[in-house]
PDB file of C-alpha atoms and ligand atoms in Angstrom:
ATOM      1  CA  UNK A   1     -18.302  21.183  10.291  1.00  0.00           C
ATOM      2  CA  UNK A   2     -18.734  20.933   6.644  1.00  0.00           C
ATOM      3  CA  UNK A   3     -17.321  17.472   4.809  1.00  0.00           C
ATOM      4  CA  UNK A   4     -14.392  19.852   3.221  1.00  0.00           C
ATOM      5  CA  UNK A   5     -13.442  21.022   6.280  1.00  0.00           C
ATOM      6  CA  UNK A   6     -13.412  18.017   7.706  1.00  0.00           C
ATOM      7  CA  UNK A   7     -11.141  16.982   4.788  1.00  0.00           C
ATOM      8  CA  UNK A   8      -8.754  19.723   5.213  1.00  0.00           C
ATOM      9  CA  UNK A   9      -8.288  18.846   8.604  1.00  0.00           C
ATOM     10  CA  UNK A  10      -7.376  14.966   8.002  1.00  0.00           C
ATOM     11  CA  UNK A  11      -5.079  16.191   6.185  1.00  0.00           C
ATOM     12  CA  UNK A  12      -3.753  18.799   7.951  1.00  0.00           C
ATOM     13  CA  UNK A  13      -3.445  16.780  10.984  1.00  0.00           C
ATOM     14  CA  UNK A  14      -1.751  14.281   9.378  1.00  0.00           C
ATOM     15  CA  UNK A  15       0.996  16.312   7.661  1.00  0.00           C
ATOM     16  CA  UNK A  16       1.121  18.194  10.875  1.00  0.00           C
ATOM     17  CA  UNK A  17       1.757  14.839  13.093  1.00  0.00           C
ATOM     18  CA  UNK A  18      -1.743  14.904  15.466  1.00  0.00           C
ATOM     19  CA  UNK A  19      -2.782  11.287  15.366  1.00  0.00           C
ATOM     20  CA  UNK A  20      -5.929  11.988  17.503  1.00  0.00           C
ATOM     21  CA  UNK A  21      -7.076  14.870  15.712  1.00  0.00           C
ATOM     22  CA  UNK A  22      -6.720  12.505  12.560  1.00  0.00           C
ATOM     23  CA  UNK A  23      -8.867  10.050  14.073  1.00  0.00           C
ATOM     24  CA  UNK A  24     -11.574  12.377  14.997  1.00  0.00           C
ATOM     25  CA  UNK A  25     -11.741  14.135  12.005  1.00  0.00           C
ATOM     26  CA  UNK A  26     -11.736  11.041   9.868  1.00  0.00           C
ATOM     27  CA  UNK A  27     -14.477   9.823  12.124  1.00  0.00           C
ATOM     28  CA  UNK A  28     -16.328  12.935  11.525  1.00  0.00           C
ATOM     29  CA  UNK A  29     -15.876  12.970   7.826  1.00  0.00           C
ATOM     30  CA  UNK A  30     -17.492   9.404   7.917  1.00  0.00           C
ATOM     31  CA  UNK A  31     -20.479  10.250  10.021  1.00  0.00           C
ATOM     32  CA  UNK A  32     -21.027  13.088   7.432  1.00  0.00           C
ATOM     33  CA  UNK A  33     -20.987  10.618   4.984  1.00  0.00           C
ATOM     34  CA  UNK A  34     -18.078  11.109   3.272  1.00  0.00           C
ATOM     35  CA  UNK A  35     -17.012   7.817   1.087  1.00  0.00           C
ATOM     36  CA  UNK A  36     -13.703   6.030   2.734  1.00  0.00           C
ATOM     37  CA  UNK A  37     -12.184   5.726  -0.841  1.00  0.00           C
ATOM     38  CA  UNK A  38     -12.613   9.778  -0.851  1.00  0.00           C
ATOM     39  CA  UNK A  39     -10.675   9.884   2.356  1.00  0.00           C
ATOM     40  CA  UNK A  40      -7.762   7.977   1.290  1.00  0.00           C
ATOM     41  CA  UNK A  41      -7.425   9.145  -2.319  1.00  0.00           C
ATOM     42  CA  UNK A  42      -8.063  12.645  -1.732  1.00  0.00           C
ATOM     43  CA  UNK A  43      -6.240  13.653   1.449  1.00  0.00           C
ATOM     44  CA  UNK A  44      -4.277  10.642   3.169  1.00  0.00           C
ATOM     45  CA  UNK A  45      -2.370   9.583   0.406  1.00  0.00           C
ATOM     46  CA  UNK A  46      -1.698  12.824  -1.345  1.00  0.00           C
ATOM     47  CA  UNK A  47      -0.915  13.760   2.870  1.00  0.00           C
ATOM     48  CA  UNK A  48       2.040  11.190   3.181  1.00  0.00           C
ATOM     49  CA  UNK A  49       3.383  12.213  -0.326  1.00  0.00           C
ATOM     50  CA  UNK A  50       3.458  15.811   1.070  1.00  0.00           C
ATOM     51  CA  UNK A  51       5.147  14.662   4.552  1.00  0.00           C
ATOM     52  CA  UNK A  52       7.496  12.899   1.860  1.00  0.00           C
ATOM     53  CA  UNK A  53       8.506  15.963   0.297  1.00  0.00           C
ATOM     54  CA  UNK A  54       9.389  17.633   3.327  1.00  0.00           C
ATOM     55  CA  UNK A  55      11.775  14.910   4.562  1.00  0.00           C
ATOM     56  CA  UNK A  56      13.315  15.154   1.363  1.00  0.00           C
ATOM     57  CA  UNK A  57      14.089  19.079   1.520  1.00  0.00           C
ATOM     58  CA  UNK A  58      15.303  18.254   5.350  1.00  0.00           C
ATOM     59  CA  UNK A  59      12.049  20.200   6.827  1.00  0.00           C
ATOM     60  CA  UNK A  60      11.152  17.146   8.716  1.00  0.00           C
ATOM     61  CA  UNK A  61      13.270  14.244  10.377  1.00  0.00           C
ATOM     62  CA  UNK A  62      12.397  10.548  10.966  1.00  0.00           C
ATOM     63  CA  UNK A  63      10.225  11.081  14.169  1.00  0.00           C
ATOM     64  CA  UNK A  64       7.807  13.154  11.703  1.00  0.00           C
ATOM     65  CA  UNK A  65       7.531  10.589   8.940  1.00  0.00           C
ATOM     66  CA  UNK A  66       6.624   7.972  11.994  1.00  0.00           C
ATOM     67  CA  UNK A  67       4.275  10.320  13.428  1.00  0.00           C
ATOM     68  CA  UNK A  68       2.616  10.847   9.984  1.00  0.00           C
ATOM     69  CA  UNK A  69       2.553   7.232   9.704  1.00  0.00           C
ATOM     70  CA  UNK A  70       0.746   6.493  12.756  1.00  0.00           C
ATOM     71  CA  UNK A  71      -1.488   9.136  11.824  1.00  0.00           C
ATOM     72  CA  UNK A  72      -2.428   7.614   8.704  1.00  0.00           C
ATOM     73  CA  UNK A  73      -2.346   3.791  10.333  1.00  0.00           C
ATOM     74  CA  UNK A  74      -4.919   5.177  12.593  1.00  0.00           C
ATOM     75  CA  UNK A  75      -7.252   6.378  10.291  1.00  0.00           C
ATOM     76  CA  UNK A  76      -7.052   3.329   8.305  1.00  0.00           C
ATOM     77  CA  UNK A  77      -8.223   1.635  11.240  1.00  0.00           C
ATOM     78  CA  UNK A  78     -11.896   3.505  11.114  1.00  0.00           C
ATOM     79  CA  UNK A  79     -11.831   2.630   6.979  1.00  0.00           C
ATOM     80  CA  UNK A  80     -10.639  -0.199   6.383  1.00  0.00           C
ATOM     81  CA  UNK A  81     -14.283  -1.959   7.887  1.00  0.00           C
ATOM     82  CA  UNK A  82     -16.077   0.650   5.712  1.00  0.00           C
ATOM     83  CA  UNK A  83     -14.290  -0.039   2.804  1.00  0.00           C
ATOM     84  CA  UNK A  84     -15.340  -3.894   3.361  1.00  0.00           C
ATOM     85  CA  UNK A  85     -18.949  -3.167   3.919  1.00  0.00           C
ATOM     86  CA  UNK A  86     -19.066  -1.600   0.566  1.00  0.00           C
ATOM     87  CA  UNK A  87     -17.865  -5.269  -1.096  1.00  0.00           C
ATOM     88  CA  UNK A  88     -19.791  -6.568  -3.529  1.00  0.00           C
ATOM     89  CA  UNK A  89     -20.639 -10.367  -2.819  1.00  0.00           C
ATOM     90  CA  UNK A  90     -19.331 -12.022  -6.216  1.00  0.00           C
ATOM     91  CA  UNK A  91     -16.951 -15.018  -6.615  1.00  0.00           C
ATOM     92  CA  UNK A  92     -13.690 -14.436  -5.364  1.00  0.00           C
ATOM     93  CA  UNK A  93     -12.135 -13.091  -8.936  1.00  0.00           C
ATOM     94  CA  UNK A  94      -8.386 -14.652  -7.471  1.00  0.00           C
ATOM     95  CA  UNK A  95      -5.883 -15.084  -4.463  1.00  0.00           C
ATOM     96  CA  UNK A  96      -2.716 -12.456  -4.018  1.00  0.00           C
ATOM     97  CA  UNK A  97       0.233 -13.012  -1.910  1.00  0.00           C
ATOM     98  CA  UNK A  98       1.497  -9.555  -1.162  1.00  0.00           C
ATOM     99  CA  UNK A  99       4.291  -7.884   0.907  1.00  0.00           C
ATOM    100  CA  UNK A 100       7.124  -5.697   1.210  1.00  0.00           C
ATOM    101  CA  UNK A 101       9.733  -7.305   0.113  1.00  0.00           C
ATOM    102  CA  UNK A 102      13.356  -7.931   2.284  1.00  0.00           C
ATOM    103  CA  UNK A 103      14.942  -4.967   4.128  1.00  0.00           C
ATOM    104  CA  UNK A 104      12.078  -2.686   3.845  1.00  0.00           C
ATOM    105  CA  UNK A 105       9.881  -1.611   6.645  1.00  0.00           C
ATOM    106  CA  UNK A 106       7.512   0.608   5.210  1.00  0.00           C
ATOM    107  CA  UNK A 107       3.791  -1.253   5.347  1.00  0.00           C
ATOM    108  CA  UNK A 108       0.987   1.428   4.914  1.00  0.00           C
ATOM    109  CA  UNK A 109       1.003   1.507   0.721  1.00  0.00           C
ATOM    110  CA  UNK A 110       0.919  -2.468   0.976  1.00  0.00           C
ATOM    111  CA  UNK A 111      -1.249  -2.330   3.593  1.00  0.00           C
ATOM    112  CA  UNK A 112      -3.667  -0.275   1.550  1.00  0.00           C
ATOM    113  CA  UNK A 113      -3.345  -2.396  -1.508  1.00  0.00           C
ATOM    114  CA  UNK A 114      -4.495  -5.552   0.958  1.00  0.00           C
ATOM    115  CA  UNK A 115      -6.870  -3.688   2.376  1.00  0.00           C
ATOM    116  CA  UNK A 116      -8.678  -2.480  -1.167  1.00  0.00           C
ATOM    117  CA  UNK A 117      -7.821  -5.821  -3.032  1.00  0.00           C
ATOM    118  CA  UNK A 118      -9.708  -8.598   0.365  1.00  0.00           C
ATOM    119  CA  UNK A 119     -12.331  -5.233  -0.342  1.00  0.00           C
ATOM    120  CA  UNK A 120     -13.064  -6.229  -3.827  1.00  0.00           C
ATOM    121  CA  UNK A 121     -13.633  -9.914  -3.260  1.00  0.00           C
ATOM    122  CA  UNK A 122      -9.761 -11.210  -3.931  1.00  0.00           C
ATOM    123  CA  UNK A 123      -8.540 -13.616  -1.158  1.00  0.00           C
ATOM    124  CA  UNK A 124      -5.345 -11.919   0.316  1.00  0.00           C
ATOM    125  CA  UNK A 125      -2.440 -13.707   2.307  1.00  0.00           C
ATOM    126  CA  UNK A 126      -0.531 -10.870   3.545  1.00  0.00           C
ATOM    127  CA  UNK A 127       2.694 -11.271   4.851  1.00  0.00           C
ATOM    128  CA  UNK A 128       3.733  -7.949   6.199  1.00  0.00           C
ATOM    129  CA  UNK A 129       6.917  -5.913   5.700  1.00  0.00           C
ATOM    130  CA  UNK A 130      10.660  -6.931   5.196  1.00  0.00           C
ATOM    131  CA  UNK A 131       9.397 -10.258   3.721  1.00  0.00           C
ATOM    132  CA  UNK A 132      12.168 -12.579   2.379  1.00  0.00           C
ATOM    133  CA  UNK A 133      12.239 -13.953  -0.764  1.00  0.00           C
ATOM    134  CA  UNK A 134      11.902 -17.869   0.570  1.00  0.00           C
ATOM    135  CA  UNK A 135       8.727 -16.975   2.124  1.00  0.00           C
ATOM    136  CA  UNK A 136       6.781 -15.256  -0.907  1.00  0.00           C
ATOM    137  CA  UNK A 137       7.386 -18.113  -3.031  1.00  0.00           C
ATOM    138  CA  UNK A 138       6.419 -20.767  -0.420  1.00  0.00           C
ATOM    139  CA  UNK A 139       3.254 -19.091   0.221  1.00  0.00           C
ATOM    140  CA  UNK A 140       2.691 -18.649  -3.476  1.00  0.00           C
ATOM    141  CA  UNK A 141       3.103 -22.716  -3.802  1.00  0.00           C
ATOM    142  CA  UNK A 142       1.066 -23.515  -0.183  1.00  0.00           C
ATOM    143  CA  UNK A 143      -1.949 -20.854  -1.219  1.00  0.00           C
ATOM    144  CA  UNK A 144      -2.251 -21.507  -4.784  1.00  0.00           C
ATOM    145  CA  UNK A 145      -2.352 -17.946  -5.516  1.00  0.00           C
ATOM    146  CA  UNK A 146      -2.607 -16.497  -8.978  1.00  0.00           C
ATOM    147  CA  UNK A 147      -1.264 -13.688  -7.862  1.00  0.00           C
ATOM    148  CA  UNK A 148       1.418 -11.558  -6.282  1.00  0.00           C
ATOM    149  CA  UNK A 149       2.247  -7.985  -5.129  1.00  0.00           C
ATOM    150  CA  UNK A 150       5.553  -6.802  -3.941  1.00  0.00           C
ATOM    151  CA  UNK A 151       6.187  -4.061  -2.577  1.00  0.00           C
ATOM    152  CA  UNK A 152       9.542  -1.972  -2.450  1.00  0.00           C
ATOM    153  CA  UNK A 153       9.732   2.154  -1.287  1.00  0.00           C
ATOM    154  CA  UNK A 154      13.499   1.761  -1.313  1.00  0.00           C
ATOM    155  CA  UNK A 155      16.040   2.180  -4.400  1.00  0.00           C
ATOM    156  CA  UNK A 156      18.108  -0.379  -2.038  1.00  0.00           C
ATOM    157  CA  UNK A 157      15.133  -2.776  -1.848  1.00  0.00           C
ATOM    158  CA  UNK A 158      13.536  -2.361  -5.343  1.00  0.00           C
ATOM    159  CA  UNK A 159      16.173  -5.232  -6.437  1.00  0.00           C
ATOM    160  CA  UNK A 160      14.616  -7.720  -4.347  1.00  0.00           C
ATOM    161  CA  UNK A 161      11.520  -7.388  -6.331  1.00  0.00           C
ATOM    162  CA  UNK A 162      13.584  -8.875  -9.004  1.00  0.00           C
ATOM    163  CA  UNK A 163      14.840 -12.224  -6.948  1.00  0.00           C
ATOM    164  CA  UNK A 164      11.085 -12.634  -5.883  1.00  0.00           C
ATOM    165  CA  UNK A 165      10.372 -12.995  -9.717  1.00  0.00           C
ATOM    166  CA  UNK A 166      13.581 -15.445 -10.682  1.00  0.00           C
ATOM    167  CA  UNK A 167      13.367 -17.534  -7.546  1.00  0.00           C
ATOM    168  CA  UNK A 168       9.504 -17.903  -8.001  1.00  0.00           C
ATOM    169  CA  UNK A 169      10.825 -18.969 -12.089  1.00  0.00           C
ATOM    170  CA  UNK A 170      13.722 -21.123  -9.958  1.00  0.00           C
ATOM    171  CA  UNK A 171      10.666 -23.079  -8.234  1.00  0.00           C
ATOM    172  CA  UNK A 172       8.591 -23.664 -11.444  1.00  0.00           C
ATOM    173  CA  UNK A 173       5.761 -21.220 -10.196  1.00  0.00           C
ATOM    174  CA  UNK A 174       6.363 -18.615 -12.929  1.00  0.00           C
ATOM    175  CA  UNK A 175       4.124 -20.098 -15.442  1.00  0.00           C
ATOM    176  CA  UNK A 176       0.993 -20.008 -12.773  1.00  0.00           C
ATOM    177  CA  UNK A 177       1.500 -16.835 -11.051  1.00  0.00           C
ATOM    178  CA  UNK A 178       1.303 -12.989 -11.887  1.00  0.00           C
ATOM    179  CA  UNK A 179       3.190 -10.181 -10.196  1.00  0.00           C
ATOM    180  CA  UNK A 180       2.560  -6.995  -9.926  1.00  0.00           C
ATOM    181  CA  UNK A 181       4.732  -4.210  -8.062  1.00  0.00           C
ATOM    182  CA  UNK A 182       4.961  -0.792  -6.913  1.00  0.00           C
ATOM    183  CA  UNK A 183       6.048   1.701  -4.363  1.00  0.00           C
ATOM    184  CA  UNK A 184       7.240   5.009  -4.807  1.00  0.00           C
ATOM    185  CA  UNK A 185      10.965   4.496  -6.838  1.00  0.00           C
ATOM    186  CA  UNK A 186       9.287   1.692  -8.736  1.00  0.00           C
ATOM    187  CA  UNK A 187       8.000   2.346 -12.457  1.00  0.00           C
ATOM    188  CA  UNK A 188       6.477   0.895 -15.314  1.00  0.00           C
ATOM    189  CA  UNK A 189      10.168   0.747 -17.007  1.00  0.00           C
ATOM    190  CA  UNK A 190      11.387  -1.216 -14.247  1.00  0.00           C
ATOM    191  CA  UNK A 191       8.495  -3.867 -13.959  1.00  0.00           C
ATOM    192  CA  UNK A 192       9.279  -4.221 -17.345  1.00  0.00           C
ATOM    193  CA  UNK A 193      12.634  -4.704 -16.947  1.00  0.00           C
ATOM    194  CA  UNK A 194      12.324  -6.953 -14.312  1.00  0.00           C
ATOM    195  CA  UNK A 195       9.784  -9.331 -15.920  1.00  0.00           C
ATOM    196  CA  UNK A 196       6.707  -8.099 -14.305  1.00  0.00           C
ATOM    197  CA  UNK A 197       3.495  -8.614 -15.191  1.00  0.00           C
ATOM    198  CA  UNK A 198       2.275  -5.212 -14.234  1.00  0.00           C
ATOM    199  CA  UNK A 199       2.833  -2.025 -12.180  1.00  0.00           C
ATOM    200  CA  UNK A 200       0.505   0.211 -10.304  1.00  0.00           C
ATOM    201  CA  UNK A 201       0.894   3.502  -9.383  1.00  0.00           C
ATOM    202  CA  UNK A 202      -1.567   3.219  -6.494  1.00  0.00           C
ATOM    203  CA  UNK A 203      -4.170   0.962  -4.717  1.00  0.00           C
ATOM    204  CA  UNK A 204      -6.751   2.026  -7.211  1.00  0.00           C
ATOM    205  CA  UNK A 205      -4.910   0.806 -10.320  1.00  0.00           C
ATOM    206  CA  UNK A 206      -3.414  -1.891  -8.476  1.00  0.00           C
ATOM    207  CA  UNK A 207      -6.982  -3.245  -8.064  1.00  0.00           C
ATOM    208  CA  UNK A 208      -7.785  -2.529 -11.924  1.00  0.00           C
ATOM    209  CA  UNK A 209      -4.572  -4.006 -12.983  1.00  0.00           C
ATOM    210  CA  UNK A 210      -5.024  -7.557  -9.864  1.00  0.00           C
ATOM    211  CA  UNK A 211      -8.420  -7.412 -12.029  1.00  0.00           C
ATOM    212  CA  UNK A 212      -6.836  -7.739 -15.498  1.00  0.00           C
ATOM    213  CA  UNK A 213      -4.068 -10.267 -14.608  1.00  0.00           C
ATOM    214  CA  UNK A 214      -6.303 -12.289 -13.165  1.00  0.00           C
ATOM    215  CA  UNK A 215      -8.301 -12.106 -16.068  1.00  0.00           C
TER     216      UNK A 215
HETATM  217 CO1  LIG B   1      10.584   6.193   4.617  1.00  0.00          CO
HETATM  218  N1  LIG B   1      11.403   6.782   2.966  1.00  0.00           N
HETATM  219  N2  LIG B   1      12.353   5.575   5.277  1.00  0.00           N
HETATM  220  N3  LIG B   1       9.659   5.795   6.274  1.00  0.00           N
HETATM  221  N4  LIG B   1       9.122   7.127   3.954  1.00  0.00           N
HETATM  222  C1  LIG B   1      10.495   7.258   1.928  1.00  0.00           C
HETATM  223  C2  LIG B   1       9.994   6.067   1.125  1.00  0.00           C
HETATM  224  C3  LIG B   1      11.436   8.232   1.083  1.00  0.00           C
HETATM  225  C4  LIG B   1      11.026   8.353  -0.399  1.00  0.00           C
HETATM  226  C5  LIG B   1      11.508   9.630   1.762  1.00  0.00           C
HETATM  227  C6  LIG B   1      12.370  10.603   0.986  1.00  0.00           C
HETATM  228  O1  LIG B   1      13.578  10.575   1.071  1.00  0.00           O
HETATM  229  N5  LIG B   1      11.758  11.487   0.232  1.00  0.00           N
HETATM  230  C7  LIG B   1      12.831   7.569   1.306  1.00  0.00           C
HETATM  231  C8  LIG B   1      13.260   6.544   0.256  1.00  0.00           C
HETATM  232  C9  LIG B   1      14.291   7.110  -0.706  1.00  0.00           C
HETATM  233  C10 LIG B   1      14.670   6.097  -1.727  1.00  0.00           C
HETATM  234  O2  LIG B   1      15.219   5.077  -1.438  1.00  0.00           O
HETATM  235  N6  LIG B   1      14.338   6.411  -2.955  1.00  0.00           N
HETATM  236  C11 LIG B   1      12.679   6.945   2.691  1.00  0.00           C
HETATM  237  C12 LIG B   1      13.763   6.572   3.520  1.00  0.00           C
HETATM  238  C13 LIG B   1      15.150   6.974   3.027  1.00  0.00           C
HETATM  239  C14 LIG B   1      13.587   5.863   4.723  1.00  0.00           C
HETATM  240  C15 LIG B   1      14.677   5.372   5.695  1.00  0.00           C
HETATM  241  C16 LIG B   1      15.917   4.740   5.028  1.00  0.00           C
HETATM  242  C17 LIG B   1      15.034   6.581   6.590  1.00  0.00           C
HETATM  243  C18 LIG B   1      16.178   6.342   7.555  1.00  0.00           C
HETATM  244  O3  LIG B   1      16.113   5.489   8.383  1.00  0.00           O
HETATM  245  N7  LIG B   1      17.207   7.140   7.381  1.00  0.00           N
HETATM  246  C19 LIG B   1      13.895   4.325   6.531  1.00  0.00           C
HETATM  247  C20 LIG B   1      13.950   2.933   5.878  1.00  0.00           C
HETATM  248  C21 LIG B   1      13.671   1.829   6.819  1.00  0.00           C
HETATM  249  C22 LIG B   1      13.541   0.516   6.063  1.00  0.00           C
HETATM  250  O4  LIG B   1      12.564   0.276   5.391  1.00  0.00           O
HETATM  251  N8  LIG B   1      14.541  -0.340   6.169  1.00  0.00           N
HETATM  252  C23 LIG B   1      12.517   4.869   6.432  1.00  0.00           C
HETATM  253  C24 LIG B   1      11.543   4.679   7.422  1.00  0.00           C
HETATM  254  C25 LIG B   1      10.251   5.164   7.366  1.00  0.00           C
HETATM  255  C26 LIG B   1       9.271   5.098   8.544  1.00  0.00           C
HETATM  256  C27 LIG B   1       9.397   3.822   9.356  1.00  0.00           C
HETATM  257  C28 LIG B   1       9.545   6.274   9.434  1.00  0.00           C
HETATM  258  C29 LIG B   1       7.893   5.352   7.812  1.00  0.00           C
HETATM  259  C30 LIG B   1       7.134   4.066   7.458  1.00  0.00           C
HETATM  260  C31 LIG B   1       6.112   3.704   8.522  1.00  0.00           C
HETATM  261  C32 LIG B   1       5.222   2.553   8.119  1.00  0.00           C
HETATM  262  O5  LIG B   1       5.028   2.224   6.947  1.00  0.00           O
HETATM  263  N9  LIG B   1       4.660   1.939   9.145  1.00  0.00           N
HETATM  264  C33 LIG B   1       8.344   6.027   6.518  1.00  0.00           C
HETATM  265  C34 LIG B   1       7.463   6.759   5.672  1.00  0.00           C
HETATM  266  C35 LIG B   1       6.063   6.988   6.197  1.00  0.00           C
HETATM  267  C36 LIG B   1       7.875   7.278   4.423  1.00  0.00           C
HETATM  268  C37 LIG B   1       7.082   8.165   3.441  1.00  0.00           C
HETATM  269  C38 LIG B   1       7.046   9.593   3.996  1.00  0.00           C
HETATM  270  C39 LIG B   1       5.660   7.786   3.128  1.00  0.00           C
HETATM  271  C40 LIG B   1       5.463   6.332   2.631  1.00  0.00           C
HETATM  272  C41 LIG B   1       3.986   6.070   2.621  1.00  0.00           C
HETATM  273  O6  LIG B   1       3.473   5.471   3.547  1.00  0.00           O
HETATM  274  N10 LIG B   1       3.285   6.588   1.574  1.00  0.00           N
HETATM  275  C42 LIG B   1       7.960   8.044   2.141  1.00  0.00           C
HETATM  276  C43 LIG B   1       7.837   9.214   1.142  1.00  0.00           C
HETATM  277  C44 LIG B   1       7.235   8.781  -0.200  1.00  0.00           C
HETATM  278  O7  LIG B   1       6.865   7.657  -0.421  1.00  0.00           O
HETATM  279  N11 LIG B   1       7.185   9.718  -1.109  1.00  0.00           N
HETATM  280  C45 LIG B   1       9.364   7.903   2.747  1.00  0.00           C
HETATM  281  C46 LIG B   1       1.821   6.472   1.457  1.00  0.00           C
HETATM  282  C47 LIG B   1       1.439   5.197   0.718  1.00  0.00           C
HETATM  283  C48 LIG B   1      -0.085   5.136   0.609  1.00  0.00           C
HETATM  284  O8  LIG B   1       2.011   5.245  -0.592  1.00  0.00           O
HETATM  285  O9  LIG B   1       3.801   4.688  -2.271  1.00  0.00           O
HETATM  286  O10 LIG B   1       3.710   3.458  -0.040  1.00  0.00           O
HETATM  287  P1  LIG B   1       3.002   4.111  -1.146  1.00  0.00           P
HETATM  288  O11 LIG B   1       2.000   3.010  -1.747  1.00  0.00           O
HETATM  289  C49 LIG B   1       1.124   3.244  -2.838  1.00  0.00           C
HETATM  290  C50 LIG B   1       1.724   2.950  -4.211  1.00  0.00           C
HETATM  291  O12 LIG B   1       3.137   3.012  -4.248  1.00  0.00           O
HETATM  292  C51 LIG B   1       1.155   1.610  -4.599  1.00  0.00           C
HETATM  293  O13 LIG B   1      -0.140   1.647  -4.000  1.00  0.00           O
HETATM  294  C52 LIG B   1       0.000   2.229  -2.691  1.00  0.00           C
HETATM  295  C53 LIG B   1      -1.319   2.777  -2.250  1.00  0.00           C
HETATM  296  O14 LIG B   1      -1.777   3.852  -3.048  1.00  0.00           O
HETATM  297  N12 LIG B   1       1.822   0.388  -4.164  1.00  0.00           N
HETATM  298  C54 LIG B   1       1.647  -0.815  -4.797  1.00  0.00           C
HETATM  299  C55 LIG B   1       2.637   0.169  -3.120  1.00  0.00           C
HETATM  300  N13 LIG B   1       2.994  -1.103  -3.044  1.00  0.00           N
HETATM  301  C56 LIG B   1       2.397  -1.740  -4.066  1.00  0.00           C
HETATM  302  C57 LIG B   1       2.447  -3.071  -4.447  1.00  0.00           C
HETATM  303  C58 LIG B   1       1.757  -3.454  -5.569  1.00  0.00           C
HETATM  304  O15 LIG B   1       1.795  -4.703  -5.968  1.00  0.00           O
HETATM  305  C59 LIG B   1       1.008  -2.519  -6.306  1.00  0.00           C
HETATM  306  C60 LIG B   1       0.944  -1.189  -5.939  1.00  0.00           C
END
């Protein structure tokens, strides 16, 4: 099967809620030597948004968004050890504490940003999903991190994004530490309004922008 084909059919699998046929196509695409970054960019992500969109319009129900999911966890499985054989070896350019933040379960956007952020040399402490606040910012004093990324796909959960930030000012880590968020309700507007450092719209600029802040 040609590398497009194979393409179509991670993708197709994955909206469609076949986690084996997702792993064997993604697999496939690999041996063909397609890139991992390819796979991710150009058909997983742009697959969940779609599976998104259906849930929305009440096409699909909860047990399809999971099935998705462990479509796309799968898959991530066979990249994520590509992705990190790609790594350049150059000095680590900084150390991130991400998660998603307090009453919010979804981990494969986070996940992704880990993954593509320990792939480009940073050192990451991740701490999972539904994070609280307490333990970002005493991982942020314990690892020394210059960095932090919260996650939030929740309009109930993006507010915790904002006690992160003022409880990390409360301890006196502020000054020392950058944050960056995202997920899907969060925006540029509301980092700013929150007293982010930065926002990124997905792992790729979230690597550009972990790049920048830590200068
Ligand atoms: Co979930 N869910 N969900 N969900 N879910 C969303 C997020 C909705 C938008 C779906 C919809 O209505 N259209 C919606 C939220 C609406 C809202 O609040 N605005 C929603 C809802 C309502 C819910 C529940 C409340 C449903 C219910 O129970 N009734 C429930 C919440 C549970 C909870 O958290 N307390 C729920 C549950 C689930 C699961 C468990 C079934 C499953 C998650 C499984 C898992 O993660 N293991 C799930 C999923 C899969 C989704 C959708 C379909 C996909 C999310 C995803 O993985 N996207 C999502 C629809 C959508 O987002 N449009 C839907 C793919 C990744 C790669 O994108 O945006 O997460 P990402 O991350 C990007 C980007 O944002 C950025 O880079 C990432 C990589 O490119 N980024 C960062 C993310 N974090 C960053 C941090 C940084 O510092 C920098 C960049």
């Amino acid at each position: 099967m040609m590398p497009d084909e194979l393409l179509l059919q991670i993708q197709t699998s994955l909206i469609d809620g076949d986690p084996d046929a997702t792993l064997e196509a993604t697999r496939k695409a690999l041996a063909a030597g397609v890139e991992p970054l390819r796979i991710i960019n150009g058909v997983l992500v742009p697959g969940m948004r779609i599976v998104g969109e259906k849930f929305s319009c009440g096409e699909y129900f909860l047990p399809n968004l999971i099935v998705s999911a462990n479509s796309m966890k799968l898959a991530m499985q066979v990249l994520e050890p590509e992705l990190r054989a790609r790594q350049q070896a150059v000095a680590p350019p900084g150390t991130v504490v991400i998660g998603t933040v307090r009453g919010d379960i979804h981990e494969i956007g986070k996940s992704l940003v880990a993954t593509m952020l320990s792939a480009n040399g940073f050192a990451v402490h991740d701490l999972g999903v539904d994070v609280p606040v307490e333990k970002f910012v005493d991982t942020v004093r314990d690892s020394g991190a210059n960095l932090v990324g919260l996650s939030a796909l929740l309009t109930t959960t993006m507010g915790v994004q904002k006690l992160v930030i003022e409880e990390l000012a409360r301890a006196g880590l502020r000054d020392r530490v950058k944050v960056m968020v995202g997920g899907a309700p969060v925006s540029r507007n509301w980092a700013a309004a929150i007293g982010a450092d930065g926002y990124a719209e997905d792992a790729v600029g979230a690597i550009d922008l972990a790049r920048r802040l830590a200068g």
